[in-house]
Amino acid sequence: AQKVTQTQTSISVMEKTTVTMDCVYETQDSSYFLFWYKQTASGEIVFLIRQDSYKKENATVGHYSLNFQKPKSSIGLIITATQIEDSAVYFCAMRENYAQGLTFGLGTRVSVFP
Amino acid sequence: EAAVTQSPRNKVTVTGGNVTLSCRQTNSHNYMYWYRQDTGHGLRLIHYSYGAGNLQIGDVPDGYKATRTTQEDFFLLLELASPSQTSLYFCASSEEDWVYAEQFFGPGTRLTVL
């Protein structure tokens, strides 16, 4: 069974700096996919970025990038040049090849201050 | 971009009441999902469907029924609501059930069972 753990409950950063948040996962599958979603203060949930387990290169989309360390079962999210609107709850999620749907972590709340 | 809408946005009912939550997506996606979000548990999959008339059981299906009447419409039914079903419910859709497909979420329905 798949399991996703986000140990950081909240992080506060100054605007224009870099924030890094952690996620570790458990799986028996050799092939799986890892996702990061963002939930804004209004409750909206949006997809940010994905990492395929068979790819060694870290995924990057805009000012989001991933730190994928497969031997450690770890997929960190890095946000560079943070903006006030990056304040949100960030969820790590995982899907194994034959899983029914996404398994989510409990989320990390990021607060960006001016 | 996918458009997923949910109604009602807020609902209050009493224990034993009958509740139907509605979800509609207008981007011709085949797969639709119902999740519940609770503090301490994150987002958990209740039911999902890969097309009209199809229904699949998720991770926390007890107390819930679902029905997919068309490609666009997916309903979650609580026939004997209990206080433990007080939660924030999200509907999501994806183009295919490829494990790497991103899911597009609706705005959520907050349900309170008194």
Coordinates of C-alpha atoms in Angstrom, one line a residue:
Chain A
A1 CA 0.0 0.0 0.0
Q2 CA 1.2 3.5 -0.8
K3 CA 1.8 6.0 2.0
V4 CA 2.9 9.7 1.8
T5 CA 4.4 11.6 4.7
Q6 CA 4.9 15.3 5.0
T7 CA 6.6 16.1 8.3
Q8 CA 6.7 19.9 8.1
T9 CA 3.4 21.3 9.3
S10 CA 4.2 24.9 8.5
I11 CA 7.0 27.0 7.1
S12 CA 7.4 30.8 7.1
V13 CA 9.6 32.6 4.6
M14 CA 10.4 36.1 3.4
E15 CA 9.3 37.1 0.0
K16 CA 11.7 36.6 -2.9
T17 CA 13.6 33.8 -1.0
T18 CA 13.6 30.1 -1.6
V19 CA 11.5 27.6 0.3
T20 CA 12.0 23.8 0.4
M21 CA 9.5 21.3 1.8
D22 CA 9.9 17.6 2.3
C23 CA 7.9 14.5 1.4
V24 CA 8.7 10.9 1.8
Y25 CA 6.7 8.0 0.4
E26 CA 6.4 4.3 0.8
T27 CA 5.6 1.9 -2.1
Q28 CA 6.2 -1.6 -3.2
D29 CA 6.0 -0.7 -6.8
S30 CA 9.0 -0.1 -9.1
S31 CA 7.0 2.3 -11.1
Y32 CA 5.0 5.2 -9.7
F33 CA 4.3 8.9 -10.0
L34 CA 4.7 11.7 -7.6
F35 CA 2.7 14.9 -7.6
W36 CA 2.6 18.2 -5.8
Y37 CA -0.7 20.1 -5.5
K38 CA -1.3 23.5 -4.0
Q39 CA -4.4 24.5 -2.0
T40 CA -5.0 28.2 -1.8
A41 CA -6.8 30.1 1.0
S42 CA -10.0 29.9 -0.9
G43 CA -9.8 26.1 -0.9
E44 CA -8.9 25.7 -4.6
I45 CA -6.7 22.8 -5.3
V46 CA -4.4 23.0 -8.3
F47 CA -1.8 20.7 -9.8
L48 CA 1.8 22.1 -9.8
I49 CA 4.3 19.5 -10.9
R50 CA 4.9 15.8 -11.4
Q51 CA 7.9 13.4 -11.2
D52 CA 8.0 10.0 -12.9
S53 CA 9.8 7.5 -10.9
Y54 CA 11.8 6.2 -13.8
K55 CA 13.2 9.6 -14.7
K56 CA 16.4 10.6 -13.1
E57 CA 16.1 14.3 -14.0
N58 CA 14.4 16.5 -11.5
A59 CA 11.2 18.0 -12.9
T60 CA 11.0 21.8 -13.2
V61 CA 8.0 24.0 -14.0
G62 CA 8.3 27.7 -13.7
H63 CA 9.6 28.6 -10.3
Y64 CA 8.8 25.1 -9.0
S65 CA 11.3 22.3 -9.0
L66 CA 11.7 18.9 -7.4
N67 CA 14.5 17.2 -5.5
F68 CA 13.9 13.6 -6.3
Q69 CA 16.0 11.2 -4.2
K70 CA 14.8 7.7 -5.1
P71 CA 17.0 5.7 -2.8
K72 CA 15.6 7.8 0.1
S73 CA 12.0 7.6 -1.2
S74 CA 12.0 11.4 -1.0
I75 CA 10.5 14.0 -3.3
G76 CA 11.1 17.6 -2.1
L77 CA 9.4 20.7 -3.6
I78 CA 11.5 23.8 -4.0
I79 CA 9.9 27.2 -4.7
T80 CA 12.4 29.9 -5.8
A81 CA 11.8 33.6 -5.7
T82 CA 8.7 33.2 -3.6
Q83 CA 5.8 35.7 -3.9
I84 CA 3.1 36.5 -1.4
E85 CA 0.6 34.5 -3.6
D86 CA 2.7 31.4 -3.0
S87 CA 1.2 31.3 0.5
A88 CA -0.9 28.1 0.5
V89 CA -0.9 24.6 1.7
Y90 CA 1.2 22.2 -0.4
F91 CA 0.3 18.6 -0.8
C92 CA 2.5 15.8 -1.9
A93 CA 0.7 12.9 -3.6
M94 CA 1.6 9.6 -5.1
R95 CA 0.1 7.1 -7.4
E96 CA 1.3 3.6 -8.1
N97 CA 0.8 1.9 -11.4
Y98 CA -2.4 0.1 -10.6
A99 CA -3.6 2.2 -7.7
Q100 CA -7.2 3.5 -7.7
G101 CA -6.3 7.2 -7.2
L102 CA -4.0 9.6 -5.5
T103 CA -2.7 9.1 -2.0
F104 CA -2.0 12.5 -0.4
G105 CA 0.2 13.6 2.4
L106 CA -1.3 15.9 5.1
G107 CA 0.2 19.0 3.6
T108 CA 2.7 21.8 4.5
R109 CA 1.4 25.3 5.1
V110 CA 3.7 27.9 3.6
S111 CA 3.4 31.6 4.6
V112 CA 5.3 34.1 2.6
F113 CA 5.8 37.5 4.3
P114 CA 6.8 40.8 2.7
Chain B
E1 CA -8.3 24.0 -19.0
A2 CA -10.7 21.7 -17.3
A3 CA -13.7 23.2 -15.5
V4 CA -15.1 21.3 -12.6
T5 CA -18.0 22.7 -10.7
Q6 CA -19.7 21.5 -7.5
S7 CA -23.1 22.2 -5.9
P8 CA -24.1 23.1 -3.4
R9 CA -21.0 24.8 -2.0
N10 CA -22.3 24.5 1.5
K11 CA -24.8 22.1 3.0
V12 CA -26.1 21.6 6.5
T13 CA -28.2 18.5 7.3
V14 CA -29.2 16.5 10.3
T15 CA -28.2 13.0 11.4
G16 CA -30.1 10.5 9.3
G17 CA -30.8 13.0 6.5
N18 CA -30.5 12.4 2.8
V19 CA -27.9 14.4 0.9
T20 CA -26.8 14.5 -2.7
L21 CA -23.6 16.3 -3.7
S22 CA -23.3 17.2 -7.4
C23 CA -20.3 17.5 -9.6
R24 CA -20.1 18.5 -13.3
Q25 CA -17.0 18.7 -15.5
T26 CA -17.2 20.3 -19.0
N27 CA -13.9 19.2 -20.5
S28 CA -14.9 15.8 -21.8
H29 CA -12.8 13.9 -19.2
N30 CA -13.5 10.3 -18.7
Y31 CA -12.4 9.9 -15.1
M32 CA -14.1 11.5 -12.2
Y33 CA -13.3 11.2 -8.4
W34 CA -14.8 12.1 -5.1
Y35 CA -12.5 12.9 -2.2
R36 CA -13.1 14.1 1.4
Q37 CA -10.7 16.3 3.2
D38 CA -10.4 16.2 7.0
T39 CA -7.9 17.7 9.4
G40 CA -5.4 15.0 10.3
H41 CA -6.3 12.8 7.4
G42 CA -5.7 14.9 4.3
L43 CA -7.6 14.1 1.1
R44 CA -9.0 10.5 0.9
L45 CA -10.6 8.9 -2.1
I46 CA -14.3 7.8 -1.7
H47 CA -15.4 6.7 -5.1
Y48 CA -14.4 7.1 -8.7
S49 CA -15.7 6.4 -12.1
Y50 CA -14.3 6.0 -15.6
G51 CA -17.5 6.7 -17.5
A52 CA -21.2 7.0 -17.5
G53 CA -22.8 4.1 -15.6
N54 CA -19.4 3.0 -14.1
L55 CA -18.6 3.1 -10.4
Q56 CA -15.4 2.1 -8.6
I57 CA -14.9 1.9 -4.8
G58 CA -12.1 4.1 -3.3
D59 CA -10.4 3.9 0.0
V60 CA -13.1 5.2 2.3
P61 CA -16.5 4.2 0.7
D62 CA -18.5 3.3 3.8
G63 CA -21.7 5.3 4.1
Y64 CA -21.4 6.7 0.6
K65 CA -23.0 5.8 -2.7
A66 CA -22.2 7.4 -6.0
T67 CA -23.7 7.5 -9.5
R68 CA -22.3 8.7 -12.8
T69 CA -25.2 9.6 -15.0
T70 CA -23.4 11.1 -18.0
Q71 CA -19.8 11.8 -18.9
E72 CA -20.2 15.2 -17.3
D73 CA -22.1 14.5 -14.1
F74 CA -21.0 12.6 -11.0
F75 CA -23.1 12.5 -7.8
L76 CA -22.2 11.5 -4.3
L77 CA -25.1 10.3 -2.1
L78 CA -25.3 10.1 1.6
E79 CA -28.5 8.3 2.4
L80 CA -28.3 8.3 6.2
A81 CA -25.9 11.1 7.0
S82 CA -23.9 10.9 10.2
P83 CA -21.8 13.5 12.0
S84 CA -18.7 11.6 11.0
Q85 CA -19.4 12.6 7.5
T86 CA -19.0 16.3 8.3
S87 CA -16.2 17.2 5.9
L88 CA -15.0 19.2 2.9
Y89 CA -15.8 17.2 -0.3
F90 CA -13.9 17.6 -3.5
C91 CA -14.7 16.3 -6.9
A92 CA -11.9 15.9 -9.5
S93 CA -11.6 14.8 -13.1
S94 CA -8.8 13.6 -15.3
E95 CA -8.7 13.0 -19.0
E96 CA -7.7 9.3 -18.7
D97 CA -6.9 7.1 -15.8
W98 CA -3.2 7.1 -16.8
V99 CA -1.3 7.1 -13.6
Y100 CA 0.5 10.2 -14.6
A101 CA -2.5 12.2 -15.5
E102 CA -3.1 15.3 -13.4
Q103 CA -6.4 15.7 -11.7
F104 CA -8.5 18.9 -11.9
F105 CA -10.4 19.7 -8.8
G106 CA -13.7 21.4 -8.2
P107 CA -14.1 24.2 -5.6
G108 CA -15.4 21.8 -2.9
T109 CA -18.6 21.4 -0.9
R110 CA -18.6 21.9 2.8
L111 CA -21.0 19.5 4.4
T112 CA -22.1 19.7 8.1
V113 CA -24.1 16.9 9.7
L114 CA -25.7 18.0 13.0

